[in-house]
Amino acid sequence: MTRAPLDGGAAGTRDEEPRAGLWRNRDFTLLWTGQCLSDLGGAMVDLALPLLVLQQTGSPARAGLVGTAGLVTTLVCRLPAGVLADRFDRRGLMIACDVLRLVAYAMLGWAVVTGGASLPVILTVVVVGAAATAVFSTAEHASVRTLVSPGQLTSAVARNEARTYGVTLAGPPLGGLLFGLGRALPFFCDALSFLLSLAAVSRIRRPLQQLRREPAPPVGASVKEGLRFLLGHPFLRALLLIAAPLNMAFTGMVFAMTLALRRAGVSPFLVGVAGTVFALGGLLGALAAPALQRRLRLRLPVLITLLCWTTAVLMTAGALLAGTITAAVPLAAAVFLGPTANAALFAHQTAVTPDHLQGRVVAGVLLAAGSAAALAPALAGALLARRPPGPALLVFPALVTAAAVTATLSKGIRSEGIGSEGIGSEGIRREDSGTTPAP
């Protein structure tokens, strides 16, 4: 892979459309649409893979091993992905990742058709696909600030959140349907989704990074530079302390609520309805996030603090109702607020981070949040094995309360005086100059 030419015209082109609607932003819409399709394919495969392994081996443990392998690979690849996203041409990286995933899942589909889909083959495809996805998603996150105007950052992050919840709703049922029609179909459709993503990314006209005036440091020094900035910046350091427990709490609460409903004898259909309600709450919250922030007109510290405390109260109500279908109502309301908090936090992270560090900082934040979320199902299972659902689930609102206390007391959050309507363009201009904000 060649080093990026890194055309310096990105910022100027971006500022030519400061007032245009986000849907009329051709390049962002191409990137968003391509990822929507590939995420949908990924959600289908997430259901189809364990079904395939279970059918091939009859072992639930081996089916779980496949999911764990993908998750661990993603976490291990996060920091290297951040280095790659800051060192090479981001468009080229995303195209290479789409080609790799396309070939891998097309080969898996063919292996299923020919009877060659053994467990080692499946594990190899999962690991390759997860590594490529980690690089692609990090490069995509890092590219957003070059494609939208400063005032559109919050809306862009919220739209990406809506994409995530949307494919969570549509992907698994579609994957199950396709698997029932033909075991190879979900994998061929996933390969097709990567082909469509590849076509969309290839048509983006704008550079996805700013001009690099200095040679990239060695890889080890590059990782240290990104982590030093992340941990040295007061807001970003506070973001880690808020995002990690929030993600862990949401993942654990939804998982534990599902287990608690089944243990209480609730029918699988109603458990599925509860899961749909959770995902629908997140989708509606993501769609409403920009309007909600505009209507509240609160400064970032007040907005984040209010959302965290409200979420803690709603999750507590859900925990006290655990084992009943009514618990889905307060939890869905909590999930509804999640995208607004994420949009505010991550849009501001994008604004305060210089472009040449975007990949590494994004990777650090995603690694912290993803690692915490990965532990949540195991924690939920252990808690429910030892305690009744109500007391067991109170651990998760306690995590949100810890995030709320951090948001309330953190100087890093309170020092950021940017309003909720958007990220101030002065932050972008400061970072375009190549300087690093002082901690």
Short mmCIF file of C-alpha atoms in Angstrom, two decimals:
data_model
loop_
_atom_site.label_atom_id
_atom_site.label_comp_id
_atom_site.label_asym_id
_atom_site.label_seq_id
_atom_site.Cartn_x
_atom_site.Cartn_y
_atom_site.Cartn_z
CA MET A 1 0.00 0.00 0.00
CA THR A 2 1.38 3.40 -0.96
CA ARG A 3 1.51 6.38 1.34
CA ALA A 4 -1.31 8.85 0.96
CA PRO A 5 -0.85 11.93 -1.22
CA LEU A 6 -3.07 13.60 1.39
CA ASP A 7 -4.32 16.49 -0.64
CA GLY A 8 -4.56 19.64 1.40
CA GLY A 9 -7.79 20.75 -0.29
CA ALA A 10 -10.05 18.77 1.98
CA ALA A 11 -10.81 21.49 4.48
CA GLY A 12 -11.48 24.12 1.90
CA THR A 13 -13.85 21.89 -0.04
CA ARG A 14 -15.67 20.94 3.12
CA ASP A 15 -16.27 24.56 4.05
CA GLU A 16 -17.84 25.33 0.68
CA GLU A 17 -21.11 23.72 1.84
CA PRO A 18 -21.47 24.83 5.46
CA ARG A 19 -25.20 25.37 5.17
CA ALA A 20 -26.15 22.47 2.89
CA GLY A 21 -28.29 19.72 4.38
CA LEU A 22 -26.50 16.53 5.29
CA TRP A 23 -28.53 14.47 2.82
CA ARG A 24 -27.33 16.82 0.07
CA ASN A 25 -23.72 16.21 1.02
CA ARG A 26 -22.86 13.78 -1.79
CA ASP A 27 -19.64 12.36 -0.38
CA PHE A 28 -20.91 11.81 3.17
CA THR A 29 -24.07 10.20 1.79
CA LEU A 30 -21.99 7.85 -0.36
CA LEU A 31 -19.90 6.80 2.62
CA TRP A 32 -22.98 6.42 4.84
CA THR A 33 -24.93 4.43 2.26
CA GLY A 34 -22.04 2.08 1.54
CA GLN A 35 -21.56 1.41 5.23
CA CYS A 36 -25.28 0.94 5.74
CA LEU A 37 -25.25 -1.85 3.16
CA SER A 38 -22.09 -3.52 4.50
CA ASP A 39 -23.35 -3.23 8.11
CA LEU A 40 -26.60 -4.89 7.02
CA GLY A 41 -24.60 -7.72 5.48
CA GLY A 42 -22.56 -8.01 8.67
CA ALA A 43 -25.71 -8.18 10.82
CA MET A 44 -27.08 -10.98 8.63
CA VAL A 45 -23.83 -12.94 8.96
CA ASP A 46 -23.71 -12.38 12.73
CA LEU A 47 -26.82 -14.54 12.95
CA ALA A 48 -25.94 -16.95 10.14
CA LEU A 49 -22.42 -17.82 11.37
CA PRO A 50 -23.39 -19.42 14.71
CA LEU A 51 -26.27 -21.21 12.96
CA LEU A 52 -23.83 -22.59 10.40
CA VAL A 53 -21.33 -23.73 13.03
CA LEU A 54 -24.10 -25.28 15.12
CA GLN A 55 -25.41 -27.13 12.09
CA GLN A 56 -21.93 -28.27 11.04
CA THR A 57 -20.63 -29.33 14.46
CA GLY A 58 -23.66 -29.60 16.77
CA SER A 59 -21.63 -27.74 19.42
CA PRO A 60 -22.93 -24.51 21.00
CA ALA A 61 -19.46 -24.01 22.51
CA ARG A 62 -17.86 -23.96 19.07
CA ALA A 63 -20.54 -21.59 17.82
CA GLY A 64 -19.66 -19.26 20.70
CA LEU A 65 -15.97 -19.62 19.89
CA VAL A 66 -16.54 -18.15 16.43
CA GLY A 67 -18.24 -15.06 17.87
CA THR A 68 -15.53 -14.64 20.48
CA ALA A 69 -12.79 -14.93 17.83
CA GLY A 70 -14.30 -12.07 15.86
CA LEU A 71 -14.71 -9.87 18.91
CA VAL A 72 -11.19 -10.47 20.19
CA THR A 73 -9.73 -9.80 16.73
CA THR A 74 -11.56 -6.48 16.52
CA LEU A 75 -10.25 -5.37 19.91
CA VAL A 76 -6.66 -6.45 19.16
CA CYS A 77 -6.67 -4.64 15.81
CA ARG A 78 -8.08 -1.32 17.08
CA LEU A 79 -4.83 0.49 17.89
CA PRO A 80 -2.98 -0.76 14.76
CA ALA A 81 -6.04 0.32 12.75
CA GLY A 82 -5.73 3.83 14.19
CA VAL A 83 -2.08 4.01 13.13
CA LEU A 84 -2.97 2.87 9.60
CA ALA A 85 -5.82 5.39 9.34
CA ASP A 86 -3.44 8.25 10.21
CA ARG A 87 -0.51 6.97 8.14
CA PHE A 88 -2.06 5.94 4.81
CA ASP A 89 -4.74 7.20 2.43
CA ARG A 90 -8.03 6.49 4.21
CA ARG A 91 -10.01 5.94 1.01
CA GLY A 92 -7.42 3.42 -0.17
CA LEU A 93 -7.55 1.64 3.18
CA MET A 94 -11.33 1.33 3.06
CA ILE A 95 -11.25 0.05 -0.52
CA ALA A 96 -8.61 -2.55 0.39
CA CYS A 97 -10.69 -3.68 3.38
CA ASP A 98 -13.83 -4.02 1.26
CA VAL A 99 -11.93 -6.10 -1.33
CA LEU A 100 -10.54 -8.36 1.42
CA ARG A 101 -13.95 -8.86 3.05
CA LEU A 102 -15.65 -9.40 -0.30
CA VAL A 103 -13.21 -12.17 -1.25
CA ALA A 104 -13.31 -13.77 2.22
CA TYR A 105 -17.09 -14.06 2.47
CA ALA A 106 -17.53 -15.04 -1.18
CA MET A 107 -15.07 -17.87 -0.55
CA LEU A 108 -16.96 -18.87 2.61
CA GLY A 109 -20.21 -18.95 0.64
CA TRP A 110 -18.57 -21.14 -1.97
CA ALA A 111 -17.15 -23.40 0.77
CA VAL A 112 -20.66 -23.85 2.17
CA VAL A 113 -21.99 -24.77 -1.28
CA THR A 114 -19.21 -27.32 -1.89
CA GLY A 115 -19.24 -28.77 1.64
CA GLY A 116 -15.83 -27.42 2.57
CA ALA A 117 -16.91 -25.01 5.32
CA SER A 118 -14.97 -26.64 8.16
CA LEU A 119 -14.48 -24.90 11.50
CA PRO A 120 -10.89 -23.78 10.65
CA VAL A 121 -12.14 -22.26 7.38
CA ILE A 122 -14.95 -20.42 9.18
CA LEU A 123 -12.59 -19.15 11.90
CA THR A 124 -10.10 -17.90 9.29
CA VAL A 125 -12.80 -15.94 7.45
CA VAL A 126 -14.15 -14.50 10.70
CA VAL A 127 -10.69 -13.34 11.85
CA VAL A 128 -9.81 -11.82 8.46
CA GLY A 129 -13.19 -10.11 8.21
CA ALA A 130 -13.03 -8.74 11.76
CA ALA A 131 -9.53 -7.34 11.23
CA ALA A 132 -10.58 -5.64 7.99
CA THR A 133 -13.72 -4.27 9.65
CA ALA A 134 -11.67 -2.80 12.51
CA VAL A 135 -9.46 -0.95 10.01
CA PHE A 136 -12.39 0.16 7.85
CA SER A 137 -14.53 1.45 10.71
CA THR A 138 -11.60 3.35 12.26
CA ALA A 139 -10.76 5.00 8.93
CA GLU A 140 -14.43 5.82 8.41
CA HIS A 141 -14.75 7.48 11.83
CA ALA A 142 -11.58 9.46 11.19
CA SER A 143 -12.83 10.65 7.79
CA VAL A 144 -16.13 12.19 8.89
CA ARG A 145 -14.72 15.61 9.87
CA THR A 146 -13.31 16.12 6.35
CA LEU A 147 -16.68 15.39 4.72
CA VAL A 148 -19.04 17.58 6.75
CA SER A 149 -19.05 21.16 7.97
CA PRO A 150 -18.42 21.81 11.69
CA GLY A 151 -22.09 22.45 12.37
CA GLN A 152 -23.02 19.09 10.84
CA LEU A 153 -20.76 16.93 13.02
CA THR A 154 -23.41 16.11 15.61
CA SER A 155 -25.97 15.23 12.93
CA ALA A 156 -23.42 13.09 11.10
CA VAL A 157 -22.57 11.11 14.25
CA ALA A 158 -26.28 10.71 15.05
CA ARG A 159 -26.94 9.44 11.53
CA ASN A 160 -24.22 6.84 11.95
CA GLU A 161 -25.89 5.80 15.22
CA ALA A 162 -29.21 5.45 13.40
CA ARG A 163 -27.52 3.23 10.83
CA THR A 164 -26.26 0.94 13.58
CA TYR A 165 -29.66 0.54 15.23
CA GLY A 166 -31.41 0.18 11.86
CA VAL A 167 -29.29 -2.76 10.74
CA THR A 168 -29.67 -4.30 14.21
CA LEU A 169 -33.42 -4.35 13.58
CA ALA A 170 -33.35 -5.54 9.97
CA GLY A 171 -30.21 -7.70 9.72
CA PRO A 172 -30.90 -10.72 11.97
CA PRO A 173 -34.42 -11.47 10.63
CA LEU A 174 -33.14 -11.13 7.07
CA GLY A 175 -30.13 -13.31 7.84
CA GLY A 176 -32.36 -15.98 9.35
CA LEU A 177 -34.68 -15.88 6.34
CA LEU A 178 -31.80 -16.22 3.87
CA PHE A 179 -30.18 -19.02 5.87
CA GLY A 180 -33.46 -20.89 5.79
CA LEU A 181 -33.64 -20.52 2.00
CA GLY A 182 -30.03 -21.60 1.49
CA ARG A 183 -27.14 -21.86 3.94
CA ALA A 184 -24.73 -20.03 1.63
CA LEU A 185 -27.06 -17.13 0.81
CA PRO A 186 -26.22 -14.85 3.82
CA PHE A 187 -22.51 -15.09 3.01
CA PHE A 188 -22.92 -14.36 -0.70
CA CYS A 189 -25.20 -11.42 0.19
CA ASP A 190 -22.58 -10.14 2.64
CA ALA A 191 -19.97 -10.32 -0.14
CA LEU A 192 -22.35 -8.36 -2.38
CA SER A 193 -22.77 -5.72 0.34
CA PHE A 194 -18.99 -5.21 0.41
CA LEU A 195 -18.97 -4.85 -3.38
CA LEU A 196 -21.60 -2.10 -3.11
CA SER A 197 -19.66 -0.42 -0.30
CA LEU A 198 -16.53 -0.58 -2.45
CA ALA A 199 -18.37 1.12 -5.31
CA ALA A 200 -19.67 3.86 -2.99
CA VAL A 201 -16.28 4.60 -1.39
CA SER A 202 -14.59 4.65 -4.80
CA ARG A 203 -16.93 7.45 -5.94
CA ILE A 204 -16.10 9.81 -3.04
CA ARG A 205 -14.41 12.84 -4.59
CA ARG A 206 -12.96 14.65 -1.60
CA PRO A 207 -9.74 13.69 0.14
CA LEU A 208 -10.51 11.99 3.46
CA GLN A 209 -7.57 13.54 5.31
CA GLN A 210 -5.62 16.77 5.39
CA LEU A 211 -2.17 17.43 4.03
CA ARG A 212 0.65 15.86 6.09
CA ARG A 213 3.60 18.24 6.09
CA GLU A 214 5.86 16.00 8.17
CA PRO A 215 6.86 12.34 7.70
CA ALA A 216 5.04 9.84 9.86
CA PRO A 217 6.94 8.71 12.98
CA PRO A 218 7.80 5.02 13.52
CA VAL A 219 4.84 2.80 14.37
CA GLY A 220 5.67 2.50 18.08
CA ALA A 221 6.16 6.23 18.44
CA SER A 222 2.96 6.81 16.46
CA VAL A 223 0.90 4.71 18.88
CA LYS A 224 2.45 6.51 21.87
CA GLU A 225 1.73 9.90 20.29
CA GLY A 226 -1.95 9.05 19.87
CA LEU A 227 -2.32 7.65 23.39
CA ARG A 228 -0.43 10.61 24.86
CA PHE A 229 -2.82 13.04 23.21
CA LEU A 230 -5.88 10.99 24.20
CA LEU A 231 -4.89 10.66 27.84
CA GLY A 232 -3.45 14.15 28.09
CA HIS A 233 -6.49 16.02 26.80
CA PRO A 234 -8.93 16.67 29.69
CA PHE A 235 -12.11 16.22 27.65
CA LEU A 236 -10.92 13.08 25.87
CA ARG A 237 -9.73 11.56 29.14
CA ALA A 238 -13.18 12.21 30.64
CA LEU A 239 -14.79 10.77 27.50
CA LEU A 240 -13.07 7.45 28.19
CA LEU A 241 -14.38 7.44 31.76
CA ILE A 242 -17.93 8.11 30.52
CA ALA A 243 -18.13 6.05 27.33
CA ALA A 244 -16.73 2.81 28.80
CA PRO A 245 -19.26 2.38 31.66
CA LEU A 246 -22.14 3.64 29.49
CA ASN A 247 -21.43 1.07 26.77
CA MET A 248 -20.95 -1.69 29.33
CA ALA A 249 -24.20 -0.77 31.08
CA PHE A 250 -26.32 -0.69 27.92
CA THR A 251 -24.90 -3.95 26.56
CA GLY A 252 -25.16 -5.73 29.90
CA MET A 253 -28.63 -4.42 30.71
CA VAL A 254 -30.18 -5.52 27.42
CA PHE A 255 -28.48 -8.93 27.62
CA ALA A 256 -29.45 -9.45 31.26
CA MET A 257 -33.02 -8.31 30.64
CA THR A 258 -33.36 -10.95 27.92
CA LEU A 259 -32.07 -13.69 30.23
CA ALA A 260 -34.30 -12.52 33.07
CA LEU A 261 -37.41 -12.64 30.88
CA ARG A 262 -36.67 -16.19 29.76
CA ARG A 263 -36.00 -17.31 33.35
CA ALA A 264 -39.35 -15.80 34.35
CA GLY A 265 -41.12 -17.97 31.78
CA VAL A 266 -41.88 -15.21 29.26
CA SER A 267 -42.47 -16.70 25.81
CA PRO A 268 -39.67 -16.46 23.21
CA PHE A 269 -41.99 -14.35 21.04
CA LEU A 270 -42.43 -11.71 23.75
CA VAL A 271 -38.69 -11.79 24.48
CA GLY A 272 -38.15 -11.06 20.80
CA VAL A 273 -40.67 -8.23 20.97
CA ALA A 274 -38.75 -6.73 23.90
CA GLY A 275 -35.52 -6.90 21.87
CA THR A 276 -37.22 -5.16 19.00
CA VAL A 277 -38.48 -2.45 21.34
CA PHE A 278 -34.92 -1.85 22.61
CA ALA A 279 -33.51 -1.58 19.08
CA LEU A 280 -36.41 0.60 17.95
CA GLY A 281 -35.84 2.91 20.91
CA GLY A 282 -32.21 3.34 19.84
CA LEU A 283 -33.15 3.95 16.20
CA LEU A 284 -35.75 6.58 17.10
CA GLY A 285 -33.30 8.15 19.55
CA ALA A 286 -30.63 8.40 16.87
CA LEU A 287 -33.07 10.00 14.43
CA ALA A 288 -34.24 12.44 17.09
CA ALA A 289 -30.78 13.27 18.52
CA PRO A 290 -30.00 16.40 16.42
CA ALA A 291 -33.48 17.87 16.97
CA LEU A 292 -33.37 16.98 20.68
CA GLN A 293 -30.07 18.80 21.12
CA ARG A 294 -31.36 21.86 19.25
CA ARG A 295 -34.53 22.01 21.34
CA LEU A 296 -32.77 21.55 24.67
CA ARG A 297 -30.20 24.24 23.78
CA LEU A 298 -27.95 23.13 26.60
CA ARG A 299 -24.19 23.48 26.83
CA LEU A 300 -22.29 20.23 26.38
CA PRO A 301 -21.50 19.66 30.11
CA VAL A 302 -25.14 20.20 31.14
CA LEU A 303 -26.49 18.06 28.29
CA ILE A 304 -24.23 15.09 29.02
CA THR A 305 -24.78 15.31 32.78
CA LEU A 306 -28.57 15.48 32.37
CA LEU A 307 -28.65 12.54 29.96
CA CYS A 308 -26.44 10.37 32.19
CA TRP A 309 -28.50 10.98 35.33
CA THR A 310 -31.78 10.44 33.46
CA THR A 311 -30.45 7.19 32.00
CA ALA A 312 -29.40 6.01 35.47
CA VAL A 313 -32.94 6.59 36.79
CA LEU A 314 -34.55 4.81 33.82
CA MET A 315 -32.21 1.83 34.11
CA THR A 316 -32.93 1.58 37.82
CA ALA A 317 -36.65 1.41 37.06
CA GLY A 318 -35.95 -1.29 34.45
CA ALA A 319 -33.90 -3.29 36.97
CA LEU A 320 -36.67 -3.15 39.57
CA LEU A 321 -39.13 -4.46 36.96
CA ALA A 322 -36.74 -7.20 35.76
CA GLY A 323 -38.43 -10.41 34.74
CA THR A 324 -41.57 -8.66 33.49
CA ILE A 325 -42.28 -7.44 29.98
CA THR A 326 -43.01 -3.93 31.35
CA ALA A 327 -39.29 -3.60 32.08
CA ALA A 328 -38.83 -3.01 28.34
CA VAL A 329 -40.49 0.42 28.61
CA PRO A 330 -38.02 2.30 30.87
CA LEU A 331 -35.09 0.47 29.27
CA ALA A 332 -36.26 1.46 25.78
CA ALA A 333 -36.50 5.06 27.03
CA ALA A 334 -32.92 4.81 28.30
CA VAL A 335 -31.77 3.39 24.96
CA PHE A 336 -33.61 6.28 23.27
CA LEU A 337 -31.37 8.77 25.10
CA GLY A 338 -28.14 6.92 24.34
CA PRO A 339 -27.60 8.24 20.79
CA THR A 340 -28.00 11.85 21.94
CA ALA A 341 -25.22 11.40 24.48
CA ASN A 342 -23.05 9.58 21.95
CA ALA A 343 -23.63 12.20 19.27
CA ALA A 344 -22.63 15.03 21.60
CA LEU A 345 -19.55 13.27 22.99
CA PHE A 346 -18.19 11.81 19.77
CA ALA A 347 -18.91 14.89 17.65
CA HIS A 348 -16.95 16.96 20.13
CA GLN A 349 -14.15 14.39 20.15
CA THR A 350 -13.97 14.74 16.37
CA ALA A 351 -13.78 18.52 16.66
CA VAL A 352 -11.07 18.75 19.31
CA THR A 353 -8.77 16.14 17.76
CA PRO A 354 -6.35 17.21 15.01
CA ASP A 355 -6.90 15.37 11.74
CA HIS A 356 -3.47 13.70 11.79
CA LEU A 357 -4.41 12.05 15.12
CA GLN A 358 -8.05 11.20 14.36
CA GLY A 359 -7.47 7.52 13.62
CA ARG A 360 -5.43 6.83 16.74
CA VAL A 361 -7.71 8.78 19.09
CA VAL A 362 -10.86 7.19 17.64
CA ALA A 363 -9.21 3.78 17.95
CA GLY A 364 -8.36 4.43 21.61
CA VAL A 365 -11.90 5.49 22.47
CA LEU A 366 -13.47 2.58 20.58
CA LEU A 367 -11.06 0.15 22.21
CA ALA A 368 -11.94 1.35 25.70
CA ALA A 369 -15.69 1.33 25.03
CA GLY A 370 -15.62 -1.99 23.15
CA SER A 371 -13.53 -3.76 25.77
CA ALA A 372 -15.94 -2.75 28.51
CA ALA A 373 -18.98 -3.79 26.44
CA ALA A 374 -17.38 -7.15 25.66
CA LEU A 375 -17.25 -7.96 29.37
CA ALA A 376 -20.92 -7.09 29.92
CA PRO A 377 -22.61 -10.38 28.87
CA ALA A 378 -20.25 -12.42 31.05
CA LEU A 379 -20.88 -10.08 33.99
CA ALA A 380 -24.64 -10.23 33.45
CA GLY A 381 -24.61 -14.03 33.34
CA ALA A 382 -22.50 -14.29 36.49
CA LEU A 383 -24.74 -11.87 38.38
CA LEU A 384 -27.96 -13.64 37.39
CA ALA A 385 -26.47 -17.00 38.38
CA ARG A 386 -25.95 -15.76 41.95
CA ARG A 387 -28.69 -13.23 42.64
CA PRO A 388 -32.37 -12.54 41.81
CA PRO A 389 -32.84 -10.40 38.67
CA GLY A 390 -33.73 -7.16 40.48
CA PRO A 391 -30.64 -6.83 42.70
CA ALA A 392 -28.39 -8.33 40.01
CA LEU A 393 -29.37 -5.80 37.35
CA LEU A 394 -28.84 -2.83 39.67
CA VAL A 395 -25.13 -3.15 38.91
CA PHE A 396 -25.71 -1.65 35.46
CA PRO A 397 -27.51 1.55 36.53
CA ALA A 398 -24.72 1.85 39.12
CA LEU A 399 -22.24 1.95 36.22
CA VAL A 400 -24.28 4.71 34.56
CA THR A 401 -24.36 6.57 37.88
CA ALA A 402 -20.56 6.41 37.95
CA ALA A 403 -20.53 7.92 34.44
CA ALA A 404 -22.97 10.60 35.60
CA VAL A 405 -20.78 11.48 38.58
CA THR A 406 -17.79 11.74 36.24
CA ALA A 407 -19.74 14.04 33.91
CA THR A 408 -20.85 16.15 36.86
CA LEU A 409 -17.47 16.54 38.53
CA SER A 410 -14.99 16.25 35.66
CA LYS A 411 -13.11 19.44 34.88
CA GLY A 412 -12.50 18.03 31.40
CA ILE A 413 -16.22 18.01 30.64
CA ARG A 414 -17.05 21.24 32.44
CA SER A 415 -14.25 23.13 30.68
CA GLU A 416 -15.74 22.46 27.24
CA GLY A 417 -18.06 25.40 26.76
CA ILE A 418 -19.54 24.46 23.41
CA GLY A 419 -23.29 24.60 23.00
CA SER A 420 -25.42 21.67 22.01
CA GLU A 421 -26.38 22.99 18.59
CA GLY A 422 -23.07 22.02 17.03
CA ILE A 423 -19.36 21.96 17.44
CA GLY A 424 -17.81 25.37 17.15
CA SER A 425 -15.89 25.97 13.95
CA GLU A 426 -13.12 27.66 15.90
CA GLY A 427 -12.03 24.22 17.12
CA ILE A 428 -11.75 22.92 13.58
CA ARG A 429 -9.78 25.93 12.40
CA ARG A 430 -7.33 25.62 15.28
CA GLU A 431 -6.64 21.99 14.46
CA ASP A 432 -6.39 22.57 10.70
CA SER A 433 -3.33 24.65 11.39
CA GLY A 434 -1.56 21.49 12.58
CA THR A 435 -1.21 22.59 16.19
CA THR A 436 -2.14 20.38 19.10
CA PRO A 437 -4.45 21.83 21.77
CA ALA A 438 -2.79 22.07 25.13
CA PRO A 439 -4.16 19.75 27.80
#
